[in-house]
């Protein structure tokens, strides 16, 4: 059984957003707050099922963004809004700061220029450090460290609850989420007529936030896309929570022209992350993990913080970033057709999403559509999943602990299924609750989750009808 | 005032046996904590392994054994508390717990941890491929069946050739699933003889020296690719991957505590009585070394329980432990510490395992002098027992060596 898709509405929307990744969710919220009637069309069985499900969860400052770029402007605006609206949206923030670590004299020689660019980008709290100064803040750092640049305000967030909060607020304001709804074709005739695999939609304007399919969705909307998605795969290793004490800050490499490189950083959930790799590929669906790459990441992590060599692996994952043939964001507005494409949001989407949403609304304002009255943001309460706030297992009346590794309660899992934007697949349930995300990876709780999620997930954990299968 | 004389964490065979033994030895207040709603540990879902022959003189299957253990604990006057999760193990006999009613702290003169073992999941094995639904371990499969009447797949590929792998195969066959193949990366079956006939009888191809190199599937598992010993790749259509064995101690409490883990066993380092580096904290059962049978764990729990009852008569042991040395291809030695106490040891033997199939000479040296040796083939995941010589407690250095025949 699949989750019920509501019958498709024939009424008009002010805005159709294609893609429920972090950018689509943020755009939905911004337009809903502006009084617009919004529909979000998502191909996957849950939100965040493309590029947004796998990232390093850093809330960037923009210190290393290209100067005077749209990316820099939107990272800063997005971050500012994230911090300003943290309380009302219940957003997490683990104030770790970062160290850009130089491992050779050559790299150390570049730190000053990176700091200068950061200053020019308007980022404060940049301090050049000797190796011993840096190791005073992260004692586990390898003795091979040559020098470091402290970036005081690079922090860690929960990368899944934040976009869920954006969309939850939008849905509370009347926005509609259509899942398992692939955009098949669109034509503009004074308004958008969109054909999706879940029915037809009419909307006054459209935002393409389709991430890995950004160019393809532009084509389906009848446009010649002005960029080409070249998926870049990133594999990650998540280490056991025992690693957390060794990595109190984000440890960044000195970046190269191609990539920001392998990061070792704490997660909001109390683990340590090593990654990503950066591998160009044509496939937009498969994001495989590969033993050799994972072993290389583990080896790299242990070079940076030697104590990590003894820490067990909790999880591995891989994601695709919607890179293009150029480095910068590929934002296109087509006022004649009232369409905005937010393309090529390759690695800073989590930080810039709220800024991209503001930008999309500004571009939309130029379309000359009648403005609707703005509305007050309804409060959003999602469970705190991070180690920095109070967790549900600490509060009486949770029923029982279902996932022992991550201490996820029955009450939390039931609440996720009863929530405004309930999980549509197992990945979505994991991202909303952390159930099964811990060191045993479901050895103890997976069967229980199969029972609790019966009839609620697009791909059920249990084979539902053995004769049929 | 402490909450108990001894708090036992984990209500599987080892924990229950220890708690019952402590009560029989006259320890007044023994508390047994388990995070699940019922006692029994892994035996609750092991429907194929017979339990209880040696300890109770009759055979129990799965949950019935857990019920018998529970009855034993209750009859012995153990204060059994289920639904109690220990979230932190402090030094000095202090625990932080979480229950549905809220948080708490418990203290005792001694703690005994018996949290068992689990199979290593896909992530920790660094298996390549997609990450679809349908990749589970034997324990998970058996929980589906035993607790919920569900199945996670109908045509799985089974990886592994330990005893548990046969149990996994039986569970599949008994619940309408047809495994497409069984694959073992080592050149021979780890559980030996049964693999020469059992999979064939069930008409499931068994491949030795064959590694799982890719899993495909966007939602559910769709296919798995094997690399055979000759390098040939074979892709099998299947709807699940069943990862069996490769047990690892469920040692999270120690990982996060100052006591830490033994790098060999991945459980806490213990001495011959099950005493960890924190002398008020003991450990027993599969937490010490993955993995032994329920019956083995039961007897080990009894023995450590007896030693613990003796230990309570005096102050916590202040003797500095002597580490037991070893190197690759020896994977682990339990106990990996020795403390001369002048008492009968709970563990009569050193238990060893190797990392890979090795033919060679295994020897024990005390102060550089060989006191014991054997020459034979050693297989991974198989038990090797070496009696602990009394002289070991007087030695300044204790070391195992394994020299391979070339």
CSV table of C-alpha atoms in Angstrom, one decimal, chain A residues 240 242 285-291 294-295 298 312-318 393-394 396-401 404 407 426 439-444 446-448 450-451 454 459-463 466 469, chain B residues 35-36 85 87 98-103 117-119 121-131 133 136-137 139-140 143-144 148-154 175 211 214-216 218-220 250 252 255:
chain,number,residue,atom,x,y,z
A,240,UNK,CA,30.4,6.4,16.2
A,242,UNK,CA,32.7,8.0,20.7
A,285,UNK,CA,19.9,8.6,-9.6
A,286,UNK,CA,22.5,6.2,-8.3
A,287,UNK,CA,24.6,7.5,-5.5
A,288,UNK,CA,26.5,4.4,-4.6
A,289,UNK,CA,29.0,4.0,-1.8
A,290,UNK,CA,32.2,2.3,-2.7
A,291,UNK,CA,34.5,0.4,-0.3
A,294,UNK,CA,35.1,4.8,2.1
A,295,UNK,CA,38.4,3.3,3.2
A,298,UNK,CA,38.6,6.7,6.9
A,312,UNK,CA,33.9,2.2,14.6
A,313,UNK,CA,31.9,3.2,11.6
A,314,UNK,CA,28.2,3.9,12.3
A,315,UNK,CA,26.9,4.7,8.8
A,316,UNK,CA,28.0,5.4,5.3
A,317,UNK,CA,26.1,7.4,2.7
A,318,UNK,CA,26.5,9.1,-0.7
A,393,UNK,CA,13.5,10.2,25.8
A,394,UNK,CA,14.4,12.5,28.6
A,396,UNK,CA,8.3,11.2,30.9
A,397,UNK,CA,5.5,9.5,29.1
A,398,UNK,CA,7.3,8.7,25.9
A,399,UNK,CA,5.9,5.1,26.0
A,400,UNK,CA,9.2,3.3,25.4
A,401,UNK,CA,12.5,3.6,23.7
A,404,UNK,CA,18.1,2.2,21.5
A,407,UNK,CA,17.2,6.8,21.9
A,426,UNK,CA,12.0,4.8,5.3
A,439,UNK,CA,25.5,2.2,15.5
A,440,UNK,CA,23.5,-1.0,15.2
A,441,UNK,CA,21.8,0.4,12.0
A,442,UNK,CA,18.5,-1.3,12.9
A,443,UNK,CA,19.7,-4.7,14.3
A,444,UNK,CA,17.5,-4.1,17.3
A,446,UNK,CA,14.2,-2.5,12.3
A,447,UNK,CA,11.6,-5.2,12.8
A,448,UNK,CA,9.7,-2.9,15.2
A,450,UNK,CA,8.5,-2.4,10.0
A,451,UNK,CA,5.5,-3.1,12.2
A,454,UNK,CA,3.0,-0.8,8.0
A,459,UNK,CA,8.6,1.1,-0.1
A,460,UNK,CA,7.5,-1.0,2.9
A,461,UNK,CA,10.1,-2.5,5.1
A,462,UNK,CA,8.2,-5.8,5.3
A,463,UNK,CA,7.1,-7.7,2.2
A,466,UNK,CA,4.2,-12.8,0.4
A,469,UNK,CA,5.7,-10.8,-4.2
B,35,UNK,CA,15.9,-2.1,28.0
B,36,UNK,CA,13.4,-4.4,26.3
B,85,UNK,CA,17.7,1.7,29.4
B,87,UNK,CA,22.3,5.6,29.0
B,98,UNK,CA,16.0,6.3,31.2
B,99,UNK,CA,12.5,4.7,31.6
B,100,UNK,CA,9.1,5.7,30.3
B,101,UNK,CA,8.6,7.4,33.6
B,102,UNK,CA,11.7,9.6,33.3
B,103,UNK,CA,15.3,9.7,34.1
B,117,UNK,CA,26.5,-9.0,20.9
B,118,UNK,CA,25.0,-8.1,17.6
B,119,UNK,CA,25.8,-8.7,13.9
B,121,UNK,CA,25.6,-4.1,9.9
B,122,UNK,CA,26.1,-3.2,6.2
B,123,UNK,CA,27.6,0.2,6.9
B,124,UNK,CA,30.3,-1.1,9.2
B,125,UNK,CA,31.2,-3.7,6.6
B,126,UNK,CA,31.7,-1.0,4.0
B,127,UNK,CA,29.7,-2.9,1.4
B,128,UNK,CA,29.6,-1.0,-1.9
B,129,UNK,CA,26.4,-0.1,-3.8
B,130,UNK,CA,23.1,1.5,-3.4
B,131,UNK,CA,21.4,1.7,0.0
B,133,UNK,CA,15.4,-1.2,1.8
B,136,UNK,CA,19.2,-6.8,7.1
B,137,UNK,CA,21.0,-9.0,9.6
B,139,UNK,CA,18.8,-10.9,14.2
B,140,UNK,CA,16.6,-8.4,12.4
B,143,UNK,CA,12.8,-10.3,15.0
B,144,UNK,CA,10.5,-9.7,12.0
B,148,UNK,CA,5.7,-9.4,14.2
B,149,UNK,CA,5.0,-12.3,11.8
B,150,UNK,CA,6.6,-10.2,9.0
B,151,UNK,CA,9.3,-10.9,6.4
B,152,UNK,CA,11.7,-8.3,5.0
B,153,UNK,CA,12.1,-10.1,1.6
B,154,UNK,CA,11.2,-13.2,-0.3
B,175,UNK,CA,8.8,-18.5,6.3
B,211,UNK,CA,32.5,-11.5,-2.1
B,214,UNK,CA,27.6,-4.3,-5.3
B,215,UNK,CA,24.0,-3.9,-4.2
B,216,UNK,CA,21.5,-2.4,-6.6
B,218,UNK,CA,16.4,2.4,-5.9
B,219,UNK,CA,13.6,1.6,-3.4
B,220,UNK,CA,14.0,-2.1,-2.5
B,250,UNK,CA,27.2,-4.4,22.0
B,252,UNK,CA,28.3,1.1,23.5
B,255,UNK,CA,32.8,3.0,24.4
